[in-house]
Structures are given as structure tokens and as C-alpha cells.
mmCIF file of N, CA and C in Angstrom:
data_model
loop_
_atom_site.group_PDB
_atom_site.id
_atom_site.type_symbol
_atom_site.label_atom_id
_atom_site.label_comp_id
_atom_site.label_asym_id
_atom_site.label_seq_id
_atom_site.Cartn_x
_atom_site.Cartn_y
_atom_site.Cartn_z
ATOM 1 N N UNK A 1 -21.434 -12.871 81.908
ATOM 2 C CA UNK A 1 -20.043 -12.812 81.503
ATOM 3 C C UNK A 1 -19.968 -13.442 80.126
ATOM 4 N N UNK A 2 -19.095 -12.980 79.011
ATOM 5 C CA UNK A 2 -19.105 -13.358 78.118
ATOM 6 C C UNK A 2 -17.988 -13.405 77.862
ATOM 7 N N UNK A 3 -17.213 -14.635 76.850
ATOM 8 C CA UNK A 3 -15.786 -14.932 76.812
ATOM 9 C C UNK A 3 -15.438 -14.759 75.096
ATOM 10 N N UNK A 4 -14.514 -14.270 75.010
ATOM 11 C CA UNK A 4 -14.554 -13.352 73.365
ATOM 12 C C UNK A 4 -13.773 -14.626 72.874
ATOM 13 N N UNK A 5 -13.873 -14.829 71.713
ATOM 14 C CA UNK A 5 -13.178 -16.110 71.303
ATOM 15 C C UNK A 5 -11.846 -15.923 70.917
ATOM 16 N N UNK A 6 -11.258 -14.491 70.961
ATOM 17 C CA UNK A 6 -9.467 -14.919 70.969
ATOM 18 C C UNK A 6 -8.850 -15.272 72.545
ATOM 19 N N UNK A 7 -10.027 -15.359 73.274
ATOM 20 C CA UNK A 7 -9.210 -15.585 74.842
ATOM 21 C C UNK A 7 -9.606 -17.343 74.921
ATOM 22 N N UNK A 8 -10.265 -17.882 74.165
ATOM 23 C CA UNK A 8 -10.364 -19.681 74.587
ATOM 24 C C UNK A 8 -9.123 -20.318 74.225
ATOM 25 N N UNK A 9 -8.055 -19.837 73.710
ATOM 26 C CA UNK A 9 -7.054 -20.466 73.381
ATOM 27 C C UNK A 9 -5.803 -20.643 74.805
ATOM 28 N N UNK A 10 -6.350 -19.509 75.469
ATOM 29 C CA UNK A 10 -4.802 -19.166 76.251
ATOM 30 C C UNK A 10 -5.639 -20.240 77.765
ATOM 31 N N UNK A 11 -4.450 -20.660 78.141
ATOM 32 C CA UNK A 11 -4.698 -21.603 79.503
ATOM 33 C C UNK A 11 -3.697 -20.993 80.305
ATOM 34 N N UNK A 12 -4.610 -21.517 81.354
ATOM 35 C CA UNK A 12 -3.742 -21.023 82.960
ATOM 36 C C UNK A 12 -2.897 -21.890 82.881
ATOM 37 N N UNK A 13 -2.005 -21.777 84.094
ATOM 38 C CA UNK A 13 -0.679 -22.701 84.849
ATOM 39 C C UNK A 13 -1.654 -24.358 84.922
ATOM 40 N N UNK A 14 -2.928 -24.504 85.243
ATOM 41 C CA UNK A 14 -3.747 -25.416 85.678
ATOM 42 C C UNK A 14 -4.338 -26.445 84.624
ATOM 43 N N UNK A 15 -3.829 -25.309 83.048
ATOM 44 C CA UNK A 15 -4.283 -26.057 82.281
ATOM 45 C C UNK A 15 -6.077 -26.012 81.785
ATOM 46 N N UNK A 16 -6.590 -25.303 83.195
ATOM 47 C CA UNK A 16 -7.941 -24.745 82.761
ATOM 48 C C UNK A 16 -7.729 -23.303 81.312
ATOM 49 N N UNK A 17 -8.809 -22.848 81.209
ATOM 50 C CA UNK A 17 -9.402 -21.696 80.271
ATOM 51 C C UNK A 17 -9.308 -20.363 81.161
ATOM 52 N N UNK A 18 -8.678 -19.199 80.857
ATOM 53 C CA UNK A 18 -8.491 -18.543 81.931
ATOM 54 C C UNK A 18 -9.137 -17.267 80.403
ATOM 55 N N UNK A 19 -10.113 -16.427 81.033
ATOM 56 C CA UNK A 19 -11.007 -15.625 80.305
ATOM 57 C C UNK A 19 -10.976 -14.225 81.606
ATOM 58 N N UNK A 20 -11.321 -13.026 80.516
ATOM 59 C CA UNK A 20 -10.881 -12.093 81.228
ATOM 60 C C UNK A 20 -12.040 -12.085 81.560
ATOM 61 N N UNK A 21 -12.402 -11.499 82.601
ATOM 62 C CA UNK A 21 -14.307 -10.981 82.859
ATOM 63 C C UNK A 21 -15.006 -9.943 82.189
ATOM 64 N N UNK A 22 -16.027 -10.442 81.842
ATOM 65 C CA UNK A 22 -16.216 -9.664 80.951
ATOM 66 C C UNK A 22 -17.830 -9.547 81.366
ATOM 67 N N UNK A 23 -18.059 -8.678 82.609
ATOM 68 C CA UNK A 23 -19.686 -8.631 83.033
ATOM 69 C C UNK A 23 -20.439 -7.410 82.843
ATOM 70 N N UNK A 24 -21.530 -7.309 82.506
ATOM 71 C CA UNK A 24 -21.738 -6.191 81.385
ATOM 72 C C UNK A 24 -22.306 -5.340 82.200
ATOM 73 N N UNK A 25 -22.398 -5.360 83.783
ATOM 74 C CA UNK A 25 -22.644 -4.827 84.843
ATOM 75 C C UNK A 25 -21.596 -4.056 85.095
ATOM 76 N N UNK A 26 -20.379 -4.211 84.620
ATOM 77 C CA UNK A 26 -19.245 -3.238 85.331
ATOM 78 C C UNK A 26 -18.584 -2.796 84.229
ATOM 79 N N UNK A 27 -17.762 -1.477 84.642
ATOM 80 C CA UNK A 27 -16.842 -0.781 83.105
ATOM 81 C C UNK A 27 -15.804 -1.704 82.813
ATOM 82 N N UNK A 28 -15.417 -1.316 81.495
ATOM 83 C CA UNK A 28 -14.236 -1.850 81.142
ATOM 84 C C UNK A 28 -13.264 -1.979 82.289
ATOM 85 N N UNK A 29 -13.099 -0.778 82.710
ATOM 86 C CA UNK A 29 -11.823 -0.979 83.751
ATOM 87 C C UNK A 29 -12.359 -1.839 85.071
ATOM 88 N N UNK A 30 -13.412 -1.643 85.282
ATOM 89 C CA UNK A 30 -13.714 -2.715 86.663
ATOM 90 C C UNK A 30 -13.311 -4.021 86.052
ATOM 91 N N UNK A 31 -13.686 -4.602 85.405
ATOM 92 C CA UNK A 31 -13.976 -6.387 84.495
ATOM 93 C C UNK A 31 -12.468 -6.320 84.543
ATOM 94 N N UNK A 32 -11.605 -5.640 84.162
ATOM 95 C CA UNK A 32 -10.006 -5.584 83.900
ATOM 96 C C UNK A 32 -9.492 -5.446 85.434
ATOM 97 N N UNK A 33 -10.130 -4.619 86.373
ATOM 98 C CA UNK A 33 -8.990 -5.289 87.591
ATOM 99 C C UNK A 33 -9.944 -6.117 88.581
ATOM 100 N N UNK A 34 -11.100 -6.371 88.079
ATOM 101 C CA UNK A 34 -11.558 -7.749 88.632
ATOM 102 C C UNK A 34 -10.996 -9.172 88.314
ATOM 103 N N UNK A 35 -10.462 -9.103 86.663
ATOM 104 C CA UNK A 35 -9.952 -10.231 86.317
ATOM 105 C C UNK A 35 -8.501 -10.068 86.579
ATOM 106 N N UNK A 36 -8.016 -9.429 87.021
ATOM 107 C CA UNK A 36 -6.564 -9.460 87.505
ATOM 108 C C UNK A 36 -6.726 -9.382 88.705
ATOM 109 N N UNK A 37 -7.140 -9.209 89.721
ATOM 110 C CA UNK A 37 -7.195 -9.525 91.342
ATOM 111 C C UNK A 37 -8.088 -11.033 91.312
ATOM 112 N N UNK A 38 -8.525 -12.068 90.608
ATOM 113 C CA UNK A 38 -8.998 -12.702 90.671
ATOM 114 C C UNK A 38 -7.726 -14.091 90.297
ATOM 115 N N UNK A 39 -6.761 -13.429 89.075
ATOM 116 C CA UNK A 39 -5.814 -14.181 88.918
ATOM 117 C C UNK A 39 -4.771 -14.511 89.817
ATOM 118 N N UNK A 40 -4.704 -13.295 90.610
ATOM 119 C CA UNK A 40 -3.699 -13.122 91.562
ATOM 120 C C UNK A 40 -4.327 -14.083 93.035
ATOM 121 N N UNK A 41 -5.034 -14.029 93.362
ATOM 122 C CA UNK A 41 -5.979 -15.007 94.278
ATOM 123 C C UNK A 41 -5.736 -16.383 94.030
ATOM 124 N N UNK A 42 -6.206 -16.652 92.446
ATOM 125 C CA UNK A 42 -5.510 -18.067 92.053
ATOM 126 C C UNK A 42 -4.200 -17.980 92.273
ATOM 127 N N UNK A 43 -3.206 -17.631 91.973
ATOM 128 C CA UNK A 43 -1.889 -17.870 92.299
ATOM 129 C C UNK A 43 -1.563 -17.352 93.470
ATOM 130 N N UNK A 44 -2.290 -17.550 94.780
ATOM 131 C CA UNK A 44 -1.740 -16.823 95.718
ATOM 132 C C UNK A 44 -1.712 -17.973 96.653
ATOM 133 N N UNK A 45 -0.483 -18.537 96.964
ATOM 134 C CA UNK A 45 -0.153 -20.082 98.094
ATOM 135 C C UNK A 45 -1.089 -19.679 99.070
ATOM 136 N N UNK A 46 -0.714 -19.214 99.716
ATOM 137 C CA UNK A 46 -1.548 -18.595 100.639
ATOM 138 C C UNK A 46 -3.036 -18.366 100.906
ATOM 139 N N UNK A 47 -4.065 -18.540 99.997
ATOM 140 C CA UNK A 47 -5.050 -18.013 99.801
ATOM 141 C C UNK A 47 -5.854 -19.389 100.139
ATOM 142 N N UNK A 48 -6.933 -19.599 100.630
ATOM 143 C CA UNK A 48 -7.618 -20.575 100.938
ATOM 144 C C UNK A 48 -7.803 -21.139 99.530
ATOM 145 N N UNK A 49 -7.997 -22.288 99.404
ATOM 146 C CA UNK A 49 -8.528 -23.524 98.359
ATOM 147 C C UNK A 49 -9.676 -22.917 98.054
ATOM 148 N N UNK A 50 -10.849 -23.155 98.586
ATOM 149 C CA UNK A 50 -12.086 -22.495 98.470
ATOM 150 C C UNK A 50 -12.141 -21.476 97.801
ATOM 151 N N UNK A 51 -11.124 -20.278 98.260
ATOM 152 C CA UNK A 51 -11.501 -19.432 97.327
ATOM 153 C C UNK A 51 -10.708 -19.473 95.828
ATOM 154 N N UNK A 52 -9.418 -19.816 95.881
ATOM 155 C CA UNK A 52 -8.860 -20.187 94.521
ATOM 156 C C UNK A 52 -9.400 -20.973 93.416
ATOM 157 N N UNK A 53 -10.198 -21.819 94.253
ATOM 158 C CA UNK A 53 -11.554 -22.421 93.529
ATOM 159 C C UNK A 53 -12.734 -21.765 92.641
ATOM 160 N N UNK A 54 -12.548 -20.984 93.510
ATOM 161 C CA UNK A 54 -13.777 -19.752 93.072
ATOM 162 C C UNK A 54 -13.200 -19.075 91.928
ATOM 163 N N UNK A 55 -11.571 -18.334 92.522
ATOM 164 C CA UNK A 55 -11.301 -17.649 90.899
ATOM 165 C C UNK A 55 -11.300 -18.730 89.608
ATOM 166 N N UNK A 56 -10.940 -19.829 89.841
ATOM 167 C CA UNK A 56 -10.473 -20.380 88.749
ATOM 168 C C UNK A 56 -11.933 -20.606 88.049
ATOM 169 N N UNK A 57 -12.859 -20.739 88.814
ATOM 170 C CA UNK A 57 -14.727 -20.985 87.884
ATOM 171 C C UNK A 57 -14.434 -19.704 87.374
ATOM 172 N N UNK A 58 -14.573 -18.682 88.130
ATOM 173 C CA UNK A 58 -15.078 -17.580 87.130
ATOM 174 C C UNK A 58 -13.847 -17.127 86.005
ATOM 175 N N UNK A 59 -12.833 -17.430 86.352
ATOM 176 C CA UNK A 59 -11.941 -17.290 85.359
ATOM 177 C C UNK A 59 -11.874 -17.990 83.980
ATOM 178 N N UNK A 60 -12.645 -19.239 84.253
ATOM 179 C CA UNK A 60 -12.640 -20.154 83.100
ATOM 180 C C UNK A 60 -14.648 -20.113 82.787
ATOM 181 N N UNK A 61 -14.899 -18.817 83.531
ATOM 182 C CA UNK A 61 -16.183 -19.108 82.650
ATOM 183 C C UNK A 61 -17.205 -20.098 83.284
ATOM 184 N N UNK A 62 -16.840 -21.074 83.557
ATOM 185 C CA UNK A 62 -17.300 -21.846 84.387
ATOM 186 C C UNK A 62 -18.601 -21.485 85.657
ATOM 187 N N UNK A 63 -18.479 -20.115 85.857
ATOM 188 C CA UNK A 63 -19.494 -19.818 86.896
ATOM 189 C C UNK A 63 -19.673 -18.034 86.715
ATOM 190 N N UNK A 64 -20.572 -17.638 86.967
ATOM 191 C CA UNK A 64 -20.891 -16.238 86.491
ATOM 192 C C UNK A 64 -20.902 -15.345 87.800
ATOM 193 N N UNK A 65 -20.684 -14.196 88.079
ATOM 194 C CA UNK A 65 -20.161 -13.255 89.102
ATOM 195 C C UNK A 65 -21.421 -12.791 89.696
ATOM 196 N N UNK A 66 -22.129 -12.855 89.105
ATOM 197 C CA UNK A 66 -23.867 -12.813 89.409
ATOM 198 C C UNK A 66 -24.104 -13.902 90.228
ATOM 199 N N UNK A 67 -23.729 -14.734 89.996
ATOM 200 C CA UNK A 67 -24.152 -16.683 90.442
ATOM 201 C C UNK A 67 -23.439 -16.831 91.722
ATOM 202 N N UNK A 68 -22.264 -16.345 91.874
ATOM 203 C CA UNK A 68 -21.505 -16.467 92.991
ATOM 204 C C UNK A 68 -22.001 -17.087 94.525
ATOM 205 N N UNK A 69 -22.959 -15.487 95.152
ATOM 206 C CA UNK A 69 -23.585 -15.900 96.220
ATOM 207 C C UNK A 69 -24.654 -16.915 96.126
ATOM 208 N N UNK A 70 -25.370 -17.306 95.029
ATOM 209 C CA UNK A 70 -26.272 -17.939 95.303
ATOM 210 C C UNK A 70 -25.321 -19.816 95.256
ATOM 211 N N UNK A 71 -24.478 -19.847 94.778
ATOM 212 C CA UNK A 71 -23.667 -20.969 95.050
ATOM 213 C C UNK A 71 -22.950 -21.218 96.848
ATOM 214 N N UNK A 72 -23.867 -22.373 96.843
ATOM 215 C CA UNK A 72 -23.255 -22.806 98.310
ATOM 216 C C UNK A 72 -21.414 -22.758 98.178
ATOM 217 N N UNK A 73 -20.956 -23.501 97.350
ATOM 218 C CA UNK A 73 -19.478 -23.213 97.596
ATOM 219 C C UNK A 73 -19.135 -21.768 97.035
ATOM 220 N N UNK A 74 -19.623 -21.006 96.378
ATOM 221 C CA UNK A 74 -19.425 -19.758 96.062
ATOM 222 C C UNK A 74 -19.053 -18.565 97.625
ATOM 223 N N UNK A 75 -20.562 -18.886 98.194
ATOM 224 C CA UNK A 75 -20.911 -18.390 99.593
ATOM 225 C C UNK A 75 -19.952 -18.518 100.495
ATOM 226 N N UNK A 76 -19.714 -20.085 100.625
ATOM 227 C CA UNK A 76 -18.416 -20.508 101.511
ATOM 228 C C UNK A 76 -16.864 -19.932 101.424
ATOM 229 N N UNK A 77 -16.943 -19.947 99.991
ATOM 230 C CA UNK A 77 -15.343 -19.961 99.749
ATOM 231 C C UNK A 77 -15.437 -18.218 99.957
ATOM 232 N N UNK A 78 -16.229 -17.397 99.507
ATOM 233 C CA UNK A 78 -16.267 -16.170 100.385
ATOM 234 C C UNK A 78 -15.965 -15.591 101.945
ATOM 235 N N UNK A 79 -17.059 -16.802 102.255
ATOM 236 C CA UNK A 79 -16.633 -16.240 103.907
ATOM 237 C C UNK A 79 -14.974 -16.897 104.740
ATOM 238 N N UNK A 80 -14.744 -17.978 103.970
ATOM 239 C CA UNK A 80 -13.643 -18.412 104.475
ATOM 240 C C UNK A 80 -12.189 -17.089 103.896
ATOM 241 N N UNK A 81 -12.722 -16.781 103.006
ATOM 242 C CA UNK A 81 -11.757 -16.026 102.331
ATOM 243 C C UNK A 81 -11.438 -14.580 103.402
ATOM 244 N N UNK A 82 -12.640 -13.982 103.394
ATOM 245 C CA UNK A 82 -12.745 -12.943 104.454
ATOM 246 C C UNK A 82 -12.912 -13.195 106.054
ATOM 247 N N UNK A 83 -12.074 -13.963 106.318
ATOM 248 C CA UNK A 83 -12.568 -14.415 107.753
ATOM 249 C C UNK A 83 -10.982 -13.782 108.066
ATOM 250 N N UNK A 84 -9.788 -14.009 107.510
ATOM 251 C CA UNK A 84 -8.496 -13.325 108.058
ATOM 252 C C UNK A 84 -9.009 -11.858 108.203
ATOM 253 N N UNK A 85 -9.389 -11.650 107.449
ATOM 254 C CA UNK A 85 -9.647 -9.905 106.767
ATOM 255 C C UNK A 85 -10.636 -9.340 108.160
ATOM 256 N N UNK A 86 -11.318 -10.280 108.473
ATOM 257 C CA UNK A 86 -12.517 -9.824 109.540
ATOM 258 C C UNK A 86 -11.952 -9.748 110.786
ATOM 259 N N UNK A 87 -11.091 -10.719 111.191
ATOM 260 C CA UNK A 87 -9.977 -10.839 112.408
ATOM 261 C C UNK A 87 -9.087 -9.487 112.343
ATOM 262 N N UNK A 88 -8.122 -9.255 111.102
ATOM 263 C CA UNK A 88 -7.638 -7.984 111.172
ATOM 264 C C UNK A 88 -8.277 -6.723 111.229
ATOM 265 N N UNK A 89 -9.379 -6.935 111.280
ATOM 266 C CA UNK A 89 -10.188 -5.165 110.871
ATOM 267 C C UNK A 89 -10.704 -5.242 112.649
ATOM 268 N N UNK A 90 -10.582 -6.504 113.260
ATOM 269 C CA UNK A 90 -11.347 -6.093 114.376
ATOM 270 C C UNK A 90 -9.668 -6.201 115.263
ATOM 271 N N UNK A 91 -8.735 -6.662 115.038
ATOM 272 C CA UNK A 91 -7.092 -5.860 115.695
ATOM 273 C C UNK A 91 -6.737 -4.482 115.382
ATOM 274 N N UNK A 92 -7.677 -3.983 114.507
ATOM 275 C CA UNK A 92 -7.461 -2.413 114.438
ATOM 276 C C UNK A 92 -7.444 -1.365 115.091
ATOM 277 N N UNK A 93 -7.154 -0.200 115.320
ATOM 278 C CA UNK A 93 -7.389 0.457 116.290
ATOM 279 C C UNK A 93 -8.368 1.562 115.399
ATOM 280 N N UNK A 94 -9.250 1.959 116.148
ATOM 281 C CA UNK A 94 -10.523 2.965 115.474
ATOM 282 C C UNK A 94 -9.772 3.877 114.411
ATOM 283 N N UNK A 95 -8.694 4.540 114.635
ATOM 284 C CA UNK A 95 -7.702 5.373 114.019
ATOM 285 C C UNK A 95 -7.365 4.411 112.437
ATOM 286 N N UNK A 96 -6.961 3.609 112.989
ATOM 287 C CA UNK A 96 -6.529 2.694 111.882
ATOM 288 C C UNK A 96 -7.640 2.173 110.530
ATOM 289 N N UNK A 97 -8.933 1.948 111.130
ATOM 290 C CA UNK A 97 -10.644 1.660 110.823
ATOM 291 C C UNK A 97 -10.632 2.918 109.701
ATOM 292 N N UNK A 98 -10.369 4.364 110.648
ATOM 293 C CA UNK A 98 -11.076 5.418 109.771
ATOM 294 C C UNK A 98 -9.959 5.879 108.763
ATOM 295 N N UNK A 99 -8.906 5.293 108.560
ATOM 296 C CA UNK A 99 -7.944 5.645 107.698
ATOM 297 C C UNK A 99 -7.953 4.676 106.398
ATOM 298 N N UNK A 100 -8.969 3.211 106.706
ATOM 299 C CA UNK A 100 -9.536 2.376 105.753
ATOM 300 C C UNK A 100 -10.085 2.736 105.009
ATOM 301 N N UNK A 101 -11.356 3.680 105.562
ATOM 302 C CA UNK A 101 -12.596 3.476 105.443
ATOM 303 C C UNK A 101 -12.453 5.129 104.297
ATOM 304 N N UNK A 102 -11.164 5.923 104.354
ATOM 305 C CA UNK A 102 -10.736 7.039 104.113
ATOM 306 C C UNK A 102 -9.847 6.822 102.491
ATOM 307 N N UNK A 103 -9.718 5.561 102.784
ATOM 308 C CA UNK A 103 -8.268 5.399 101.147
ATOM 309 C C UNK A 103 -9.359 5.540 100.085
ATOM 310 N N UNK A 104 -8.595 6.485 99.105
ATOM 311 C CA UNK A 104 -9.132 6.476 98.116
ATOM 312 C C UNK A 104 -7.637 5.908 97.027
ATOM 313 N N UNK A 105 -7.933 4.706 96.313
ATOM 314 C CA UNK A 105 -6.915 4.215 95.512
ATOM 315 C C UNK A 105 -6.328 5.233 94.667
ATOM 316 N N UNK A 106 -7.089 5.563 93.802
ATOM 317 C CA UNK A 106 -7.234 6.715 92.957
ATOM 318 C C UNK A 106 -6.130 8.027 93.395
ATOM 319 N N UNK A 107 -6.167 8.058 95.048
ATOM 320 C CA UNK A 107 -5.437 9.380 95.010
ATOM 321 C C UNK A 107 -3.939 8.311 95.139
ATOM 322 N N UNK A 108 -3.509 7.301 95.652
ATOM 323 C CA UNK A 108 -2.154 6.845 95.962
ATOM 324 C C UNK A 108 -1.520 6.969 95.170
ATOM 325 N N UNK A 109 -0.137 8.059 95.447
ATOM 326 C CA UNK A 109 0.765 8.151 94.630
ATOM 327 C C UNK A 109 1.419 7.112 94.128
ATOM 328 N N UNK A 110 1.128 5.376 94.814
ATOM 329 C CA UNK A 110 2.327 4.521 94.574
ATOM 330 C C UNK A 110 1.542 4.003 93.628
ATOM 331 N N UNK A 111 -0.040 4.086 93.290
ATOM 332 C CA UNK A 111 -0.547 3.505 92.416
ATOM 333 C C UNK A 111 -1.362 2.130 92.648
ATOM 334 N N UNK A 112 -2.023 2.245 94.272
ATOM 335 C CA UNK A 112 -2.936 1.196 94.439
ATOM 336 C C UNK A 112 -2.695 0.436 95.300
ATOM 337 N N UNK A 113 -3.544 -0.690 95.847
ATOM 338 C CA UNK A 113 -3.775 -1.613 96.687
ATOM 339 C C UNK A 113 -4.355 -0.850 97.784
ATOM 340 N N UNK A 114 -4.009 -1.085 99.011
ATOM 341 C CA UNK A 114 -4.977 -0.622 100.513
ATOM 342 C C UNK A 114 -3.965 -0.133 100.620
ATOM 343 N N UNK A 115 -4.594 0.332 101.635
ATOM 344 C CA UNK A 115 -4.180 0.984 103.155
ATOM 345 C C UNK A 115 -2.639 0.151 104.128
ATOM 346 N N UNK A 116 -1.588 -0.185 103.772
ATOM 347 C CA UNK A 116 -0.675 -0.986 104.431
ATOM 348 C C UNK A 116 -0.298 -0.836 106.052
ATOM 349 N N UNK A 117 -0.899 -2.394 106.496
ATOM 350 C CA UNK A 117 -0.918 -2.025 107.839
ATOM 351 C C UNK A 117 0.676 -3.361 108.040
ATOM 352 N N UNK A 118 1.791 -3.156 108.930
ATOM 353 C CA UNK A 118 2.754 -3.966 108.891
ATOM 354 C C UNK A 118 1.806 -5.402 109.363
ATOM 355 N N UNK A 119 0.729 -4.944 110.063
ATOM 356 C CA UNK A 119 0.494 -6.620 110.617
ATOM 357 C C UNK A 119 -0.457 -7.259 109.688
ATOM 358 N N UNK A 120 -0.719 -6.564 108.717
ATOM 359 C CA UNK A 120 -1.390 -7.241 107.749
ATOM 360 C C UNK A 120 -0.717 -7.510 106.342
ATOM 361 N N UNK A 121 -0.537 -8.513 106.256
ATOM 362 C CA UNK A 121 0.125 -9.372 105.372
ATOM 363 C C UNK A 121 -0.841 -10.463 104.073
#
């Protein structure tokens, strides 16, 4: 990840360095809604510590997207993160599974996110 030097000026709410991602593994547009679903995580009350932790390293540079899993709190704040997500996919009903496993973002007329299930919040 590399951080372009007109983005070291701008700070998060936290007061940290908030840098767009910039990993030379993914397109422009991936790095662009990786670093915006990553911001949104940080600002999300809701969202485990652990993992808000996580966006805010890689957001400030601080830790590389490559590095992630091999970081014990990287690892952690992952699985804690996906542990709601793992509970809801297994309240699913098979119907519900193959209509997941079926979204293509790309075609949603509303312009993105998942599959909206009311009990998933």
C-alpha cells in the first residue's frame, strides 16, 4: 500500500491519518471501495472494536492488507467481525443461501450492497 502525499494531511474524526488504499494488487476501483467500506466499519457503533481497529491501521497506513492475516490481532479482529455474519448465514434458509451466493452487485438496480435479508441488520 502506498500513501500519495496529498492524502497525509487529511485526518479522521480520531485524529489518526486516514489514506485511501492504495494496493497494487487490486484496480483502481477495488482500492476505492475497499477504502470506503473500511471507513464505514470505522464509523460503524456497532461494529466490534477489534475490527474498527483493524480499519483504522490500514487506513492510516499503519498495517498493510497483505499483513492482515498474518497479524494475530489482524486474524482476531476478523473472525470476531464475521462471527454475526456466520450465525446469520447459518439462520438462512437454503433458498435464502442460493439467492446470496446468486447477487451480482453490478446487476442491482439500487446500486449495491447485498442481498437484504429483514433479519439481517
Amino acid at each position: 500500500m502506498s500513501n500519495g502525499p496529498g492524502n497525509r494531511d487529511r485526518l479522521d474524526a480520531l485524529g489518526e491519518r486516514d489514506y485511501p488504499i492504495e494496493d497494487k494488487n487490486l484496480t483502481e476501483e477495488q482500492n476505492e471501495h475497499l477504502t470506503a467500506t473500511l471507513r464505514k466499519v470505522r464509523d460503524m457503533p456497532n461494529a466490534p472494536a477489534p475490527l474498527q481497529d483493524l480499519a483504522r491501521q490500514l487506513l492510516s497506513g499503519r498495517m498493510e492488507l497483505k499483513d492482515v492475516l498474518d497479524s494475530p490481532a489482524g486474524h482476531r479482529a476478523l473472525g470476531e467481525g464475521l462471527a454475526p455474519l456466520r450465525e446469520q448465514w447459518k439462520n438462512m434458509s437454503p433458498q435464502e443461501r442460493q439467492k446470496v451466493r446468486e447477487y451480482d452487485p453490478d446487476e442491482d438496480p439500487k446500486g449495491g450492497g447485498a442481498v437484504r435479508d429483514s433479519r439481517i441488520r
